[in-house]
Structures are given as C-alpha cells and as structure tokens.
Amino acid sequence: MTSLVTELLPLPRILGGGIYCAGEDAEPLLTAWATWTQSIPPEMNSTFSILRLPPFPEIPEPFRGGFWARVCLAWTGETAAGQDLLTPLREAAPVVIDTVEEMDYAAVDRIYLDPQDPLPARESCVLLRELTPQAIDTFLDQAGPAAGAGDFPLLMVEIRHMGAALSRPAAVADAVCARDAEYLLEAVGVLAAPPMAEAVERATTALNSAMAAYGTGRTLVNLHGTPGDEKDRARAWTPEVYDRLRRAKSTYDPENLLRYGHTVAPSA
C-alpha cells in the first residue's frame, strides 16, 4: 500500500494576474523582468512569456490572435506591497492589458487564462543556471519579434523564475534535481497538422540547442513533454539520483508494468 501525507498552508487571498505588452516590446520587458527577479522577496513568483496566440474561439478577446510579451505573477504578501513591487515592470514598456488583482486562491487559474480544453501540443523544458544579457539576446533571437515574424510556430515560449523555496535543500532525500537552476525555459507548440508539427519540432529543437549553453544540462520532469529514449528521460535527474530510482524500480516494479510516459527503467 502507498500513502501520501500533504501539509496545507493557509492562503485565502493572493495578488495575481498578468502584465501584457505588445510582443514588439519583448526586449525591454524581459530585460527589466530579469533585473527585477534578482531583488524581489521570495513571496513573489513570476514568469516572462512571449505569446503568439491563434485566432481560436477558445481564446478570449482581446487576447485572441495577438502577439504579446507578458509577465505573470502571484504574490502571497500584502496586496499594497505587491503592487508597489510591480512598478519597474509597468514602467519598462507600454502596458496594453493589466489583469493583476487581489483574488481568492481558488481563482488562481485567472493568472494564466489558459484554455480549459486540452490541445495536442509539443512541450519542452530546459533548466537555466542564470539569465545573463547574452542569454537574453539568444532567447530573443530564437523567439522574439524577429523570429519568423507571423509564421513562428510556437504558441508560447516562457522563462520561469525559480529559486527561493525551490532551491532549498530537502529535509529528507528526494528526487528533485532542479535546485541549482535559477530559471526554467519552457516552450509549447500546437500540433495541428503534419506540416505544423514539423515546424514546431524544428523551432523547439533550435531554441533548446541555442539555450543549452546557459543551462544546467537537465530538465524538469513535470514539464519535460513527450519523453524520448532512456537517455532523454534521464535528463530530469542527476546520475546518482537516477541510479537510486532505477534500483527502487527494480525492487517495486521489476516487470516494468509502469512503463508509459516519463518513467524510469529498472536497473540491469
């Protein structure tokens, strides 16, 4: 029998939402956000995204069909203090839409405004050590305003700020191997038809290859996307942790019954 114990924290209200600028203003917003993340309190969680949204009816107006540079955030401290912290972002570039508001935690899905219906998509993740000016330039070369203009195939390219609690050592041994990453790069492309699927794969591969110089060499298992061979799946862990997981797999699932998706192979 397997059991799981979860500790809950009281968090009835948060400040959350998104600051949207035109996609052409990605560079000043990203540069300001990267500097801003170096000094904000750990109660602030945020991401920077470049969105090229299709004209799908599932996407609400006025976001539908738009090209956006966006910072999404969740702040668990006092609302007024959180609003004050956002001043450098709101001054970095002209703000077109600002959805930041105090909300019940149960309404947390309003921060991202993701479609509720599933889509066939290609997802990938690269853990980044830091976000240097060179890394920002490389990112914008691959996914910014000049990258493919109107026919760039990736729906969203995002950098998430990590650190804080995500970087603290675990009280007990676990399999989390992302504590040395300050940021996380995620890319999502919709696989609508074979030509588009091939374009998504090419753009994803090019982006991840270009950003590998700034990465830790690993990925986050939650956002890894469709797993490849064993070597690809193993990128989510250090060699030591992966070996421990394989030995545990051999003990508890020697027949490899749980073998679909991002799973660990039994040790030889």
Coordinates of C-alpha atoms in Angstrom, one line a residue:
M1 CA 0.0 0.0 0.0
T2 CA 1.2 3.5 -0.8
S3 CA 0.3 6.6 1.2
L4 CA 0.9 10.3 0.8
V5 CA 0.9 13.0 3.5
T6 CA 0.4 16.6 2.4
E7 CA 0.8 19.6 4.5
L8 CA -1.6 22.5 3.7
L9 CA -0.8 26.2 4.3
P10 CA -3.4 28.9 4.9
L11 CA -3.5 31.1 1.8
P12 CA -7.0 32.5 1.3
R13 CA -6.1 35.5 -0.9
I14 CA -3.2 36.4 -3.3
L15 CA -2.3 39.1 -5.7
G16 CA -2.1 37.6 -9.2
G17 CA -2.5 38.2 -12.9
G18 CA -0.6 39.3 -15.9
I19 CA 1.0 42.5 -17.3
Y20 CA 0.7 42.4 -21.1
C21 CA 2.7 44.5 -23.5
A22 CA 2.9 44.3 -27.3
G23 CA 5.2 41.5 -28.5
E24 CA 7.4 44.1 -30.2
D25 CA 8.3 45.3 -26.6
A26 CA 9.6 41.9 -25.5
E27 CA 13.2 43.1 -25.1
P28 CA 12.6 46.0 -22.6
L29 CA 10.1 44.0 -20.6
L30 CA 12.3 40.9 -20.5
T31 CA 15.4 42.9 -19.5
A32 CA 13.5 44.7 -16.8
W33 CA 12.0 41.4 -15.5
A34 CA 15.4 39.7 -15.4
T35 CA 16.9 42.5 -13.3
W36 CA 13.8 42.7 -11.1
T37 CA 13.9 39.0 -10.3
Q38 CA 17.3 39.4 -8.7
S39 CA 16.0 41.5 -5.8
I40 CA 12.3 40.6 -5.2
P41 CA 11.2 38.9 -2.0
P42 CA 10.6 35.1 -2.1
E43 CA 6.8 35.7 -1.8
M44 CA 6.8 36.9 -5.4
N45 CA 6.5 34.2 -8.1
S46 CA 6.7 35.2 -11.7
T47 CA 7.2 34.2 -15.4
F48 CA 8.0 36.0 -18.6
S49 CA 6.3 34.8 -21.7
I50 CA 6.2 35.5 -25.4
L51 CA 2.7 34.5 -26.8
R52 CA 1.7 34.2 -30.4
L53 CA -2.0 33.3 -29.9
P54 CA -4.0 31.8 -32.8
P55 CA -7.5 33.2 -33.7
F56 CA -9.2 30.2 -31.9
P57 CA -12.6 30.9 -30.4
E58 CA -11.4 29.2 -27.1
I59 CA -9.1 32.2 -26.6
P60 CA -11.0 35.2 -25.1
E61 CA -10.9 38.7 -26.6
P62 CA -8.8 40.8 -26.6
F63 CA -6.0 38.2 -26.4
R64 CA -7.2 36.2 -29.4
G65 CA -4.9 36.3 -32.3
G66 CA -2.5 38.6 -30.5
F67 CA 1.3 38.8 -30.2
W68 CA 2.2 39.5 -26.6
A69 CA 5.0 39.9 -24.2
R70 CA 3.7 39.1 -20.7
V71 CA 4.8 38.8 -17.1
C72 CA 2.5 36.6 -15.0
L73 CA 2.8 36.7 -11.2
A74 CA 1.5 35.5 -7.9
W75 CA 2.3 37.4 -4.7
T76 CA 1.4 36.0 -1.3
G77 CA 2.3 39.1 0.8
E78 CA 0.3 42.2 1.5
T79 CA -1.5 43.5 -1.6
A80 CA -0.3 47.1 -1.5
A81 CA 3.3 45.9 -1.1
G82 CA 2.9 43.6 -4.1
Q83 CA 1.5 46.4 -6.3
D84 CA 4.4 48.6 -5.4
L85 CA 6.9 45.9 -6.4
L86 CA 5.4 45.8 -9.9
T87 CA 6.3 49.5 -10.7
P88 CA 9.5 48.7 -12.6
L89 CA 7.7 46.2 -14.8
R90 CA 4.8 48.6 -15.6
E91 CA 7.3 51.3 -16.5
A92 CA 9.5 49.1 -18.7
A93 CA 7.2 49.3 -21.7
P94 CA 3.7 50.5 -22.6
V95 CA 1.2 48.2 -20.8
V96 CA -1.7 47.2 -23.1
I97 CA -3.6 45.0 -20.6
D98 CA -3.1 44.6 -16.9
T99 CA -5.1 41.8 -15.2
V100 CA -3.3 41.9 -11.8
E101 CA -5.8 41.9 -9.0
E102 CA -6.4 40.5 -5.5
M103 CA -8.2 37.2 -5.8
D104 CA -9.2 34.1 -3.9
Y105 CA -6.6 31.4 -4.2
A106 CA -9.4 29.2 -5.7
A107 CA -9.3 31.6 -8.7
V108 CA -5.6 31.1 -9.4
D109 CA -6.4 29.9 -12.9
R110 CA -7.2 33.6 -13.8
I111 CA -3.4 34.3 -13.6
Y112 CA -2.6 32.4 -16.8
L113 CA -6.0 32.3 -18.5
D114 CA -5.1 29.0 -20.2
P115 CA -7.8 27.3 -22.3
Q116 CA -9.7 24.8 -20.3
D117 CA -10.0 22.3 -23.2
P118 CA -7.0 20.1 -24.0
L119 CA -4.9 20.6 -27.1
P120 CA -2.4 18.4 -28.9
A121 CA 0.9 20.1 -28.1
R122 CA 4.6 19.6 -28.0
E123 CA 6.1 20.8 -24.7
S124 CA 9.8 21.0 -23.7
C125 CA 11.8 22.3 -20.8
V126 CA 15.4 23.4 -20.2
L127 CA 16.7 24.4 -16.8
L128 CA 18.9 27.6 -16.9
R129 CA 21.7 28.4 -14.4
E130 CA 21.1 32.2 -14.9
L131 CA 19.7 34.8 -17.2
T132 CA 22.7 36.8 -18.5
P133 CA 22.5 39.6 -21.1
Q134 CA 23.9 37.0 -23.6
A135 CA 21.2 34.5 -22.7
I136 CA 18.5 37.2 -23.1
D137 CA 19.9 38.1 -26.6
T138 CA 20.0 34.4 -27.6
F139 CA 16.4 33.9 -26.3
L140 CA 15.1 36.9 -28.3
D141 CA 17.0 35.8 -31.4
Q142 CA 15.2 32.5 -31.2
A143 CA 11.7 33.5 -30.1
G144 CA 11.5 37.3 -30.1
P145 CA 9.8 39.7 -32.5
A146 CA 12.2 38.9 -35.4
A147 CA 11.9 35.1 -35.1
G148 CA 9.8 34.0 -38.0
A149 CA 7.5 37.1 -37.7
G150 CA 3.9 35.9 -38.3
D151 CA 4.7 32.3 -39.0
F152 CA 6.7 31.4 -35.9
P153 CA 5.2 28.0 -34.8
L154 CA 5.5 28.1 -31.0
L155 CA 2.4 29.2 -29.2
M156 CA 4.3 30.2 -26.0
V157 CA 7.9 30.5 -25.1
E158 CA 8.3 31.2 -21.4
I159 CA 11.0 31.7 -18.8
R160 CA 10.0 31.0 -15.2
H161 CA 11.8 32.4 -12.2
M162 CA 12.8 29.6 -9.7
G163 CA 15.0 29.9 -6.6
A164 CA 13.5 30.6 -3.1
A165 CA 11.8 27.5 -1.7
L166 CA 12.5 25.7 -5.0
S167 CA 16.3 26.0 -4.3
R168 CA 16.3 25.0 -0.6
P169 CA 17.8 21.6 0.3
A170 CA 15.2 18.9 1.1
A171 CA 14.8 17.8 4.7
V172 CA 14.8 14.2 3.5
A173 CA 16.2 12.6 0.4
D174 CA 14.1 13.1 -2.6
A175 CA 14.3 13.0 -6.4
V176 CA 14.1 16.8 -7.1
C177 CA 17.2 17.8 -9.2
A178 CA 16.3 21.3 -10.2
R179 CA 17.6 23.2 -7.1
D180 CA 20.7 24.6 -8.9
A181 CA 18.6 26.3 -11.6
E182 CA 17.6 29.9 -11.3
Y183 CA 15.2 29.9 -14.2
L184 CA 13.3 27.4 -16.4
L185 CA 12.7 27.7 -20.1
E186 CA 9.5 26.2 -21.4
A187 CA 8.2 26.0 -25.0
V188 CA 4.8 24.9 -26.2
G189 CA 3.6 24.4 -29.8
V190 CA 0.3 23.2 -31.0
L191 CA 0.4 20.1 -33.2
A192 CA -2.5 20.9 -35.5
A193 CA -1.3 19.1 -38.7
P194 CA 1.9 17.4 -40.0
P195 CA 3.5 20.5 -41.6
M196 CA 2.8 22.5 -38.4
A197 CA 4.1 19.6 -36.2
E198 CA 7.3 19.5 -38.1
A199 CA 7.7 23.3 -37.8
V200 CA 7.1 23.1 -34.0
E201 CA 9.7 20.4 -33.7
R202 CA 12.3 22.4 -35.6
A203 CA 11.7 25.5 -33.6
T204 CA 11.7 23.7 -30.3
T205 CA 15.0 21.9 -31.1
A206 CA 16.6 25.2 -32.3
L207 CA 15.5 27.1 -29.2
N208 CA 16.7 24.4 -26.8
S209 CA 20.0 23.9 -28.6
A210 CA 20.7 27.6 -28.6
M211 CA 19.9 28.0 -24.9
A212 CA 21.8 24.9 -23.8
A213 CA 24.9 27.0 -23.3
Y214 CA 23.1 28.7 -20.4
G215 CA 21.5 25.5 -19.0
T216 CA 22.3 23.0 -16.3
G217 CA 22.0 20.1 -18.7
R218 CA 18.8 18.9 -17.1
T219 CA 15.1 19.3 -17.4
L220 CA 12.1 19.3 -15.0
V221 CA 10.2 16.1 -15.2
N222 CA 6.8 17.9 -14.8
L223 CA 7.3 20.0 -18.0
H224 CA 9.6 17.7 -20.0
G225 CA 7.0 16.9 -22.6
T226 CA 6.8 13.7 -24.6
P227 CA 9.7 11.6 -23.4
G228 CA 12.2 10.1 -25.8
D229 CA 14.6 7.3 -25.2
E230 CA 16.1 6.4 -21.8
K231 CA 18.9 8.9 -22.1
D232 CA 16.4 11.7 -22.8
R233 CA 14.2 10.7 -19.8
A234 CA 17.2 10.5 -17.5
R235 CA 17.9 14.3 -18.0
A236 CA 15.5 15.0 -15.3
W237 CA 17.8 13.7 -12.6
T238 CA 21.5 13.6 -11.6
P239 CA 23.2 10.3 -12.3
E240 CA 23.2 9.4 -8.6
V241 CA 19.5 10.1 -8.2
Y242 CA 18.7 8.3 -11.4
D243 CA 20.6 5.2 -10.3
R244 CA 18.7 5.2 -7.0
L245 CA 15.4 5.5 -8.8
R246 CA 16.3 2.6 -11.1
R247 CA 17.2 0.4 -8.2
A248 CA 13.9 1.3 -6.5
K249 CA 12.1 0.5 -9.8
S250 CA 13.8 -2.9 -9.9
T251 CA 12.6 -3.6 -6.3
Y252 CA 9.0 -2.4 -6.6
D253 CA 8.2 -2.9 -10.3
P254 CA 10.7 -5.5 -11.7
E255 CA 8.3 -6.4 -14.6
N256 CA 8.3 -2.7 -15.7
L257 CA 4.5 -2.6 -15.7
L258 CA 4.5 1.2 -15.2
R259 CA 6.4 1.9 -18.4
Y260 CA 4.4 4.6 -20.2
G261 CA 5.2 8.3 -20.2
H262 CA 8.2 9.7 -18.4
T263 CA 9.1 6.6 -16.4
V264 CA 12.3 5.1 -15.1
A265 CA 13.7 1.9 -16.4
P266 CA 14.7 -0.9 -14.0
S267 CA 18.4 -1.3 -13.3
A268 CA 20.1 -4.0 -15.3

